[in-house]
Coordinates of C-alpha atoms in Angstrom, one line a residue:
X22 CA 15.3 17.4 -39.9
X23 CA 17.1 15.0 -37.7
X24 CA 16.9 12.5 -40.3
X25 CA 18.7 14.0 -42.6
X26 CA 22.0 14.6 -40.5
X27 CA 24.6 13.0 -41.5
X28 CA 25.1 9.7 -38.9
X29 CA 28.3 11.0 -37.1
X30 CA 26.4 14.1 -36.7
X31 CA 23.2 12.0 -35.4
X32 CA 24.9 9.5 -33.6
X33 CA 26.6 12.2 -31.1
X34 CA 23.1 13.6 -30.5
X35 CA 22.1 10.4 -29.2
X36 CA 25.2 9.8 -27.6
X37 CA 24.4 13.2 -25.2
X38 CA 20.6 11.9 -25.0
X39 CA 19.4 10.4 -21.6
X40 CA 18.6 7.1 -21.2
X41 CA 14.9 7.2 -21.2
X42 CA 14.7 9.2 -24.0
X43 CA 17.8 7.3 -26.0
X44 CA 15.3 4.3 -25.2
X45 CA 12.5 5.8 -27.1
X46 CA 14.3 7.1 -29.8
X47 CA 14.6 3.5 -30.5
X48 CA 11.0 3.1 -31.7
X49 CA 11.0 5.7 -34.0
X50 CA 12.2 3.7 -37.5
X51 CA 14.6 1.5 -37.9
X52 CA 17.5 4.0 -39.4
X53 CA 18.1 6.4 -35.4
X54 CA 17.5 1.9 -34.1
X55 CA 20.8 0.4 -36.4
X56 CA 23.0 4.2 -35.5
X57 CA 22.3 4.2 -31.9
X58 CA 23.8 0.4 -32.4
X59 CA 27.0 1.4 -32.0
X60 CA 29.2 0.1 -28.9
X61 CA 30.3 3.8 -28.1
X62 CA 27.2 4.9 -27.3
X63 CA 25.8 1.8 -25.4
X64 CA 28.2 1.8 -23.1
X65 CA 27.5 5.9 -22.5
X66 CA 25.3 5.4 -21.8
X67 CA 25.1 1.9 -19.6
X68 CA 27.4 3.7 -17.5
X69 CA 24.8 6.2 -17.1
X70 CA 22.5 3.9 -16.0
X71 CA 22.4 2.1 -12.4
X72 CA 24.2 -1.4 -12.1
X73 CA 27.3 -3.6 -11.5
X74 CA 29.9 -1.5 -14.4
X75 CA 32.6 -5.0 -14.6
X76 CA 33.4 -6.0 -18.2
X77 CA 31.0 -3.3 -19.7
X78 CA 34.2 -2.9 -22.5
X79 CA 33.8 -7.5 -23.3
X80 CA 30.5 -6.7 -24.7
X81 CA 29.9 -6.8 -28.3
X82 CA 27.7 -3.7 -29.7
X83 CA 25.1 -6.3 -29.7
X84 CA 25.4 -7.0 -26.1
X85 CA 26.3 -3.7 -25.2
X86 CA 23.0 -3.0 -26.6
X87 CA 20.6 -5.6 -25.4
X88 CA 22.6 -4.9 -21.9
X89 CA 21.7 -1.4 -22.5
X90 CA 17.9 -2.2 -22.8
X91 CA 17.1 -4.3 -19.4
X92 CA 18.7 -1.8 -17.5
X93 CA 16.5 1.4 -18.6
X94 CA 13.7 -1.4 -18.2
X95 CA 14.9 -2.3 -15.2
X96 CA 15.6 1.7 -14.3
X97 CA 11.8 2.8 -15.8
X98 CA 13.7 4.8 -18.1
X99 CA 10.8 6.0 -20.6
X100 CA 7.9 4.6 -18.6
X101 CA 6.4 7.9 -19.4
X102 CA 5.7 7.3 -23.0
X103 CA 6.3 3.9 -23.1
X104 CA 3.8 3.2 -19.7
X105 CA 0.7 1.4 -20.9
X106 CA -2.1 3.4 -18.9
X107 CA -6.2 1.4 -18.9
X108 CA -9.2 2.9 -17.4
X109 CA -12.0 0.9 -16.5
X110 CA -14.7 4.1 -16.4
X111 CA -17.6 3.4 -13.4
X112 CA -20.5 3.0 -16.3
X113 CA -23.6 4.4 -14.6
X114 CA -23.1 4.6 -11.1
X115 CA -20.3 7.0 -9.1
X116 CA -17.7 5.3 -7.5
X117 CA -17.1 6.6 -3.8
X118 CA -14.3 7.3 -4.3
X119 CA -12.6 8.1 -0.6
X120 CA -13.9 4.0 0.8
X121 CA -12.9 2.0 -2.7
X122 CA -10.4 0.0 -0.5
X123 CA -7.7 -2.3 -2.3
X124 CA -6.6 -6.1 -1.3
X125 CA -3.6 -8.4 -2.8
X126 CA -5.3 -9.1 -5.7
X127 CA -7.7 -7.0 -5.6
X128 CA -10.0 -4.0 -4.6
X129 CA -13.3 -3.5 -3.4
X130 CA -15.0 -0.7 -5.5
X131 CA -18.4 1.2 -3.1
X132 CA -20.9 2.8 -4.8
X133 CA -22.6 6.5 -3.0
X134 CA -25.7 6.1 -1.5
X135 CA -25.5 2.6 -2.5
X136 CA -24.9 -0.3 0.4
X137 CA -24.0 -2.5 -2.4
X138 CA -19.8 -3.2 -2.6
X139 CA -18.3 -5.0 -6.0
X140 CA -14.9 -7.0 -6.0
X141 CA -13.3 -7.3 -8.3
X142 CA -10.1 -9.4 -8.8
X143 CA -7.8 -8.5 -11.0
X144 CA -6.0 -12.0 -13.2
X145 CA -3.9 -11.3 -16.3
X146 CA -4.4 -8.3 -18.4
X147 CA -8.1 -8.2 -17.0
X148 CA -10.0 -7.8 -14.1
X149 CA -12.4 -10.6 -13.2
X150 CA -15.8 -10.1 -10.8
X151 CA -16.1 -11.8 -7.6
X152 CA -18.4 -11.4 -6.0
X153 CA -21.8 -8.7 -4.9
X154 CA -22.0 -8.0 -1.6
X155 CA -25.3 -6.4 -0.1
X156 CA -25.6 -6.0 4.5
X157 CA -29.1 -7.5 5.1
X158 CA -29.8 -5.3 7.7
X159 CA -33.2 -3.9 7.4
X160 CA -36.3 -4.6 9.5
X161 CA -39.9 -4.1 8.1
X162 CA -39.9 -1.6 10.9
X163 CA -37.2 0.5 8.9
X164 CA -37.6 1.2 5.6
X165 CA -38.7 4.7 6.0
X166 CA -34.0 5.2 6.1
X167 CA -31.3 3.3 4.1
X168 CA -28.1 2.1 5.1
X169 CA -24.8 4.6 3.9
X170 CA -21.6 2.8 3.9
X171 CA -19.4 4.9 6.1
X172 CA -16.0 2.9 5.8
X173 CA -14.2 -0.2 4.0
X174 CA -11.2 -2.8 4.9
X175 CA -9.7 -5.7 4.1
X176 CA -7.7 -7.9 6.0
X177 CA -4.3 -10.2 5.5
X178 CA -6.5 -13.2 4.5
X179 CA -9.2 -10.8 2.6
X180 CA -12.4 -10.8 4.1
X181 CA -14.4 -7.5 4.4
X182 CA -15.5 -5.3 7.0
X183 CA -18.4 -2.8 6.1
X184 CA -19.0 0.7 8.8
X185 CA -22.8 1.2 8.1
X186 CA -25.8 3.7 9.2
X187 CA -29.4 4.2 9.3
X188 CA -29.7 7.6 6.8
X189 CA -34.2 8.0 7.1
X190 CA -35.3 9.0 3.4
X191 CA -35.6 12.5 2.2
X192 CA -39.0 13.4 2.5
X193 CA -40.1 10.7 4.3
X194 CA -43.2 11.2 7.2
X195 CA -44.3 7.2 8.5
X196 CA -44.7 7.1 11.6
X197 CA -40.8 5.2 12.4
X198 CA -39.0 8.2 10.7
X199 CA -38.3 9.5 14.4
X200 CA -37.2 6.1 15.6
X201 CA -34.7 5.7 12.7
X202 CA -33.0 8.5 12.7
X203 CA -32.6 7.9 16.6
X204 CA -30.7 4.7 16.0
X205 CA -28.7 6.6 13.5
X206 CA -27.5 8.4 15.6
X207 CA -26.4 6.5 18.2
X208 CA -26.0 3.1 16.1
X209 CA -23.7 1.7 13.8
X210 CA -24.0 -1.9 12.1
X211 CA -20.3 -3.8 11.4
X212 CA -20.8 -6.2 9.6
X213 CA -18.2 -8.8 8.3
X214 CA -18.4 -10.4 5.0
X215 CA -15.6 -13.8 5.1
X216 CA -14.1 -15.7 2.0
X217 CA -14.8 -18.7 1.9
X218 CA -14.0 -22.0 1.2
X219 CA -15.4 -24.6 -0.5
X220 CA -16.3 -28.2 1.5
X221 CA -14.2 -31.5 1.3
X222 CA -16.3 -32.6 -0.9
X223 CA -15.9 -30.7 -4.4
X224 CA -13.3 -31.7 -6.2
X225 CA -11.3 -28.6 -6.5
X226 CA -11.0 -26.2 -3.0
X227 CA -12.0 -22.5 -3.7
X228 CA -12.5 -19.3 -2.3
X229 CA -15.3 -17.1 -2.6
X230 CA -17.5 -14.6 -0.9
X231 CA -21.5 -14.7 -0.6
X232 CA -24.0 -12.4 0.9
X233 CA -26.0 -15.4 2.7
X234 CA -22.9 -15.1 4.9
X235 CA -22.3 -12.5 7.1
X236 CA -21.4 -11.4 10.3
X237 CA -22.9 -8.1 11.9
X238 CA -22.1 -6.7 15.4
X239 CA -24.0 -3.1 16.7
X240 CA -21.9 -0.2 17.4
X241 CA -23.3 1.9 19.8
X242 CA -21.5 5.0 20.2
X243 CA -22.0 9.4 21.5
X244 CA -23.0 11.4 18.6
X245 CA -20.3 13.8 18.5
X246 CA -18.0 11.5 18.1
X247 CA -17.6 10.1 13.7
X248 CA -15.9 7.1 12.0
X249 CA -12.1 7.6 10.0
X250 CA -11.3 4.6 10.6
X251 CA -10.9 1.2 10.1
X252 CA -9.1 -1.5 10.1
X253 CA -9.9 -5.7 10.2
X254 CA -7.7 -8.1 11.7
X255 CA -7.9 -12.6 10.3
X256 CA -8.8 -14.0 14.4
X257 CA -12.8 -11.1 13.6
X258 CA -11.1 -8.5 15.8
X259 CA -11.9 -5.1 14.6
X260 CA -10.1 -1.8 14.7
X261 CA -11.9 1.4 14.7
X262 CA -11.0 5.1 14.7
X263 CA -13.1 7.7 16.1
X264 CA -12.7 11.0 16.0
X265 CA -14.8 14.9 18.1
X266 CA -13.8 18.4 16.4
X267 CA -14.1 21.2 18.1
X268 CA -11.4 23.7 20.6
X269 CA -9.9 20.0 21.4
X270 CA -10.1 17.4 19.4
X271 CA -10.4 13.9 20.5
X272 CA -9.2 11.0 19.6
X273 CA -10.6 7.3 19.8
X274 CA -9.3 4.3 18.9
X275 CA -11.5 0.4 19.9
X276 CA -11.0 -2.4 19.3
X277 CA -14.1 -4.4 18.7
X278 CA -14.0 -8.6 19.4
X279 CA -17.4 -11.0 19.0
X280 CA -19.1 -11.8 21.8
X281 CA -18.2 -15.1 23.7
X282 CA -21.4 -16.8 23.8
X283 CA -21.7 -15.9 20.3
X284 CA -18.4 -17.8 18.6
X285 CA -19.4 -21.1 20.7
X286 CA -22.6 -20.8 19.1
X287 CA -21.5 -20.3 15.7
X288 CA -18.3 -23.2 15.9
X289 CA -15.9 -21.3 16.6
X290 CA -12.6 -23.0 17.0
X291 CA -9.6 -20.7 18.8
X292 CA -8.8 -18.4 15.6
X293 CA -12.4 -17.7 14.8
X294 CA -13.0 -18.0 11.6
X295 CA -16.1 -18.8 9.3
X296 CA -16.5 -22.2 9.3
X297 CA -16.6 -24.3 5.3
X298 CA -19.3 -23.2 3.5
X299 CA -21.7 -25.5 4.5
X300 CA -25.6 -24.0 4.7
X301 CA -26.5 -21.3 2.7
X302 CA -28.1 -18.4 5.6
X303 CA -25.7 -17.4 8.1
X304 CA -26.5 -14.0 9.9
X305 CA -25.1 -14.0 12.9
X306 CA -26.1 -11.3 15.3
X307 CA -23.9 -9.2 18.0
X308 CA -24.9 -6.8 20.3
X309 CA -22.6 -6.0 22.3
X310 CA -19.0 -6.9 21.0
X311 CA -16.1 -7.2 23.7
X312 CA -14.3 -3.3 23.3
X313 CA -11.4 -2.1 24.4
X314 CA -10.1 1.0 23.9
X315 CA -7.2 3.7 23.6
X316 CA -7.7 7.8 24.0
X317 CA -6.0 9.9 23.5
X318 CA -6.7 14.1 23.8
X319 CA -4.0 16.9 23.1
X320 CA -5.0 20.8 22.8
X321 CA -2.7 23.2 20.8
X322 CA 0.4 22.0 18.2
X323 CA 1.7 18.4 18.3
X324 CA 3.5 17.3 20.0
X325 CA 6.1 14.0 20.7
X326 CA 4.3 13.1 23.6
X327 CA 1.1 13.4 23.0
X328 CA 0.0 11.7 19.5
X329 CA -2.7 14.1 16.3
X330 CA -5.3 12.7 14.9
X331 CA -5.5 9.6 13.3
X332 CA -7.2 8.9 10.6
X333 CA -6.7 5.6 8.9
X334 CA -5.5 2.3 10.9
X335 CA -4.2 -1.0 9.1
X336 CA -2.4 -4.3 10.7
X337 CA 0.1 -5.8 10.6
X338 CA 1.2 -8.3 8.6
X339 CA 1.5 -11.4 11.6
X340 CA -1.1 -8.3 13.3
X341 CA 1.6 -8.2 16.1
X342 CA 0.9 -3.9 15.2
X343 CA -1.6 -1.5 14.5
X344 CA 0.2 1.5 12.1
X345 CA -1.5 5.0 13.4
X346 CA -1.6 7.4 10.7
X347 CA -2.5 10.9 10.7
X348 CA -3.5 12.7 7.7
X349 CA -1.6 13.8 5.2
X350 CA 1.6 10.8 6.3
X351 CA 2.2 8.2 4.3
X352 CA 4.5 6.2 6.5
X353 CA 2.8 6.0 10.3
X354 CA 3.2 8.8 12.9
X355 CA 2.1 6.4 16.4
X356 CA 1.4 2.3 16.2
X357 CA 0.6 0.7 19.1
X358 CA 0.9 -3.7 19.9
X359 CA -1.8 -5.3 19.2
X360 CA -3.7 -6.5 22.6
X361 CA -6.2 -9.4 23.4
X362 CA -9.3 -8.0 23.6
X363 CA -11.0 -10.4 25.5
X364 CA -9.0 -9.5 28.3
X365 CA -9.0 -5.6 30.9
X366 CA -6.4 -4.3 29.2
X367 CA -5.5 -1.5 27.9
X368 CA -3.1 -0.6 25.5
X369 CA -0.7 2.4 24.8
X370 CA 0.7 4.0 21.4
X371 CA 3.6 4.4 20.4
X372 CA 5.4 6.8 18.5
X373 CA 7.0 5.9 15.1
X374 CA 10.2 8.8 15.0
X375 CA 13.5 7.7 14.8
X376 CA 16.6 10.5 15.2
X377 CA 18.7 9.5 13.0
X378 CA 21.7 11.1 10.1
X379 CA 20.9 11.5 7.0
X380 CA 22.2 13.1 4.3
X381 CA 24.1 15.7 6.0
X382 CA 26.5 15.5 9.3
X383 CA 23.4 16.6 11.4
X384 CA 20.5 14.4 12.8
X385 CA 17.1 14.4 11.9
X386 CA 13.9 13.4 13.2
X387 CA 12.1 11.1 10.6
X388 CA 9.0 8.7 10.4
X389 CA 9.8 5.1 9.0
X390 CA 7.8 3.3 7.0
X391 CA 7.1 -0.9 8.2
X392 CA 10.0 -2.9 6.3
X393 CA 9.6 -4.0 2.8
X394 CA 12.4 -5.9 2.3
X395 CA 14.7 -8.3 3.9
X396 CA 18.0 -10.7 3.2
X397 CA 18.6 -13.3 6.2
X398 CA 22.6 -15.2 5.8
X399 CA 22.7 -17.7 8.3
X400 CA 26.5 -19.1 9.5
X401 CA 28.1 -16.4 9.5
X402 CA 31.3 -16.4 11.6
X403 CA 32.8 -14.3 14.2
X404 CA 36.5 -13.9 15.1
X405 CA 36.0 -14.4 18.6
X406 CA 38.4 -16.6 21.2
X407 CA 35.2 -19.1 21.7
X408 CA 33.9 -19.9 17.5
X409 CA 30.1 -19.2 17.0
X410 CA 28.0 -18.5 14.5
X411 CA 25.4 -15.8 14.0
X412 CA 22.4 -14.5 10.7
X413 CA 22.0 -11.5 9.9
X414 CA 18.8 -10.0 8.8
X415 CA 19.1 -7.1 6.7
X416 CA 16.0 -4.6 6.3
X417 CA 14.7 -2.0 4.0
X418 CA 12.5 0.8 5.3
X419 CA 11.0 4.3 3.5
X420 CA 11.5 7.1 5.7
X421 CA 10.1 11.1 6.0
X422 CA 11.9 13.9 7.6
X423 CA 9.6 15.0 9.9
X424 CA 9.8 17.9 11.3
X425 CA 11.2 20.1 7.5
X426 CA 8.8 22.7 5.6
X427 CA 9.9 20.5 2.7
X428 CA 10.1 17.0 3.4
X429 CA 12.5 14.2 2.3
X430 CA 11.9 11.0 1.8
X431 CA 15.0 8.1 1.8
X432 CA 15.2 4.8 1.8
X433 CA 17.3 3.5 4.9
X434 CA 18.3 -0.1 6.9
X435 CA 19.0 -1.5 10.1
X436 CA 20.6 -4.0 10.7
X437 CA 20.0 -7.5 13.3
X438 CA 21.7 -10.0 14.4
X439 CA 20.6 -13.6 16.1
X440 CA 22.7 -16.3 17.3
X441 CA 22.3 -19.6 14.7
X442 CA 20.9 -20.9 17.8
X443 CA 18.6 -18.8 18.7
X444 CA 17.3 -18.3 15.3
X445 CA 14.2 -19.8 12.9
X446 CA 15.5 -18.6 9.9
X447 CA 12.0 -17.1 9.5
X448 CA 12.8 -13.2 9.7
X449 CA 9.5 -10.5 9.4
X450 CA 9.1 -7.4 8.0
X451 CA 7.4 -6.6 11.1
X452 CA 10.5 -7.1 13.2
X453 CA 12.3 -4.5 11.5
X454 CA 10.4 -2.2 12.7
X455 CA 11.7 -2.8 16.2
X456 CA 15.3 -1.9 15.3
X457 CA 16.2 2.0 16.8
X458 CA 19.6 2.1 14.5
X459 CA 19.2 3.5 11.9
X460 CA 21.6 4.8 7.8
X461 CA 20.7 6.3 4.9
X462 CA 21.1 4.2 2.4
X463 CA 19.1 6.3 -0.8
X464 CA 17.0 9.4 -1.5
X465 CA 14.9 10.4 -3.9
X466 CA 15.0 12.6 -5.7
X467 CA 12.2 14.0 -7.0
X468 CA 9.3 13.6 -4.0
X469 CA 7.0 15.9 -3.4
X470 CA 4.7 15.4 -0.7
X471 CA 1.3 16.2 -0.7
X472 CA -0.4 19.7 0.7
X473 CA -3.8 18.7 -0.6
X474 CA -6.6 17.3 2.0
X475 CA -5.5 13.8 0.3
X476 CA -2.2 14.3 0.9
X477 CA 1.2 12.1 -0.1
X478 CA -0.6 8.7 -1.1
X479 CA 2.2 6.1 -1.0
X480 CA 2.7 1.5 -2.6
X481 CA 5.4 0.0 -2.5
X482 CA 5.9 -3.6 -4.9
X483 CA 5.3 -6.8 -3.0
X484 CA 9.0 -7.3 -3.9
X485 CA 10.1 -4.0 -3.0
X486 CA 11.6 -2.5 -6.8
X487 CA 9.1 0.1 -6.7
X488 CA 8.0 2.6 -4.9
X489 CA 4.4 5.2 -6.2
X490 CA 3.9 8.0 -4.5
X491 CA 1.4 11.2 -5.3
X492 CA 0.3 14.2 -4.6
X493 CA -2.9 14.5 -6.4
X494 CA -2.7 14.0 -9.5
X495 CA 0.8 14.3 -10.1
X496 CA 2.2 10.6 -10.1
X497 CA 6.0 9.3 -9.3
X498 CA 7.3 6.0 -9.4
X499 CA 11.3 5.3 -8.1
X500 CA 12.6 2.2 -9.8
X501 CA 15.9 0.3 -6.8
X502 CA 16.9 -3.0 -6.6
X503 CA 17.1 -3.3 -2.7
X504 CA 20.8 -5.9 -3.1
X505 CA 22.4 -3.3 -4.4
X506 CA 20.7 -0.7 -1.6
X507 CA 22.0 -3.3 1.1
X508 CA 25.7 -3.7 0.0
X509 CA 28.1 -0.8 1.3
X510 CA 29.6 0.3 -2.2
X511 CA 26.9 2.2 -3.6
X512 CA 30.1 3.7 -6.0
X513 CA 29.8 0.2 -7.5
X514 CA 26.7 -0.4 -8.5
X515 CA 25.2 3.4 -9.1
X516 CA 26.9 6.3 -11.8
X517 CA 29.2 8.9 -9.6
X518 CA 26.1 11.7 -11.4
X519 CA 24.0 9.7 -8.5
X520 CA 25.4 9.9 -5.2
X521 CA 25.4 12.5 -3.0
X522 CA 29.2 14.4 -2.4
X523 CA 29.5 14.4 1.0
X524 CA 28.2 10.9 2.7
X525 CA 28.3 8.8 -0.8
X526 CA 24.6 7.4 -0.8
X527 CA 22.3 6.8 -4.1
X528 CA 20.2 9.2 -5.5
X529 CA 17.6 7.2 -6.8
X530 CA 15.4 9.0 -10.1
X531 CA 11.7 9.2 -10.5
X532 CA 9.9 8.7 -14.0
X533 CA 6.7 10.5 -13.7
X534 CA 3.8 8.4 -14.8
X535 CA 0.4 10.3 -17.3
X536 CA -1.5 11.7 -15.4
X537 CA -5.2 9.7 -15.6
X538 CA -7.3 12.6 -12.8
X539 CA -6.8 11.8 -8.3
X540 CA -5.7 9.4 -7.3
X541 CA -6.7 8.8 -3.4
X542 CA -5.2 4.7 -3.4
X543 CA -2.6 2.7 -4.4
X544 CA -1.4 -0.6 -4.9
X545 CA 1.1 -2.4 -7.3
X546 CA -0.1 -5.7 -8.6
X547 CA 3.5 -7.0 -9.1
X548 CA 6.5 -4.8 -9.9
X549 CA 5.5 -3.9 -13.4
X550 CA 1.5 -3.1 -12.5
X551 CA 0.1 -0.5 -10.3
X552 CA -4.1 -0.2 -9.9
X553 CA -5.1 3.2 -8.2
X554 CA -8.4 4.7 -7.9
X555 CA -9.5 8.0 -9.3
X556 CA -12.3 10.5 -10.0
X557 CA -12.1 9.2 -13.2
X558 CA -12.7 4.7 -12.4
X559 CA -9.9 2.7 -12.1
X560 CA -6.3 3.0 -13.6
X561 CA -3.7 0.2 -14.3
X562 CA -0.3 1.1 -15.6
X563 CA 1.7 -1.0 -16.8
X564 CA 5.3 -0.6 -17.4
X565 CA 6.8 -3.9 -18.1
X566 CA 9.2 -4.6 -20.8
X567 CA 6.4 -5.7 -23.1
X568 CA 4.5 -1.6 -22.3
X569 CA 4.4 0.4 -25.9
X570 CA 2.4 3.0 -25.3
X571 CA -1.1 2.9 -25.8
X572 CA -3.6 3.6 -24.1
X573 CA -7.1 1.9 -23.6
X574 CA -10.6 3.4 -21.9
X575 CA -13.0 0.2 -20.5
X576 CA -16.2 0.1 -18.2
X577 CA -17.4 -2.3 -15.0
X578 CA -20.1 -2.2 -16.4
X579 CA -18.6 -4.3 -19.8
X580 CA -16.0 -6.4 -17.9
X581 CA -19.0 -7.7 -15.3

């Protein structure tokens, strides 16, 4: 029916289409492509997309079409149709989706009722198996039970840590069952698998994993507590969050480090890293790791003077801070400065709540994430009687309203200035956290905070150009240009419909990607590939310019 209309009518229909629908229409047939290839239509569509609208009148028809396609693809227009979805089914064994974790460039897959951990590497268009790690924990007197994986985590250096417990076999009446049950009640096993480096004699150096090289520690617990969070630092320090439910719930965060004598016996240096891989059997066991505990407890509703229940933790990139997450929130509610557990001292939690003006004149309390992008400019002159120069660093972070029932998300910015002689010109994202002066730069339109047991799950692309937030099986992605948001001239980059009328902050439009099951965790491999662990397996969405909407189903067993 559409193609039977006169070209002028079709062109008028294309003129009124939204940019995403028009982009998809260009792939339908050649006639629609030729009719849409009009300077009048393309310039109108360009003005409705984010971008610097300078010199558009001087573009040719082909140049306007090329510029429109570049802007539409960078804004993820049409990704709800054109995104290429690849799903990896678990095969014979069921995945324990609660324990699967991502690291930069890979994922660790845990299976239900199995202690084995399988590591996969993301390279190119496929996933590649790296290693299959098995803890060597069961002794001859413990064969009446099996090992259950409770928590799993990665460090920034891609070391793997697992928290295990003994679980007796059902119906086993052996003489050692009672002893195994008692041990399972009061002792957990902490196993660290370090990434290994080839010896210097090899022609090429590479990192790999091996089940023959692992370190174990005994974690003695009170039977009333259960672990809810796990984090690993590059120097081997492990952090475990415990909780005790009841009339008054109790949260305890503990830092564990290696025993000093064990470190010296195994030849650790100051960085406490595993030495070069020059032997095949390395099973050091630490029966009493050094522990430093941070405790808080309260009754009644949450207040700003005492922290709520903690469900997850994560060390920052330089490990100067430890982020603490509450259930359902993608942004840490609390953080603590990392201390040296070898010293006898206690750390304190700091709340992550700031007060700032958003899209109205009133001030609201917000949670601010770790900055995900920065821009550093050196040698900026100051117009003072004594000539001086400063370095200016602008940080972007994600903020979420805290007290609203209908929570909203914003992109916020802070600016830090340092004298040139006191600046190392290598700013770190963690330093932006210390700022107390934030301004809103954009609002995430269509943000939907999850009210399910999983809450909202968030992933930000490495360069900060993509933000993905899921609510159960609903997955929404926002595209942004960090350099444009850091400028104070949003009206030059965004169309009028994407500016808030009161404050003139930008409005970022979302794209809803095809649903592939209930999402438990997510990670961006690059700016175009998003991986997620769902109840159906591992899923990858490719939203790059080469995506053409084709789906593909694969299996982990085929990959191995």
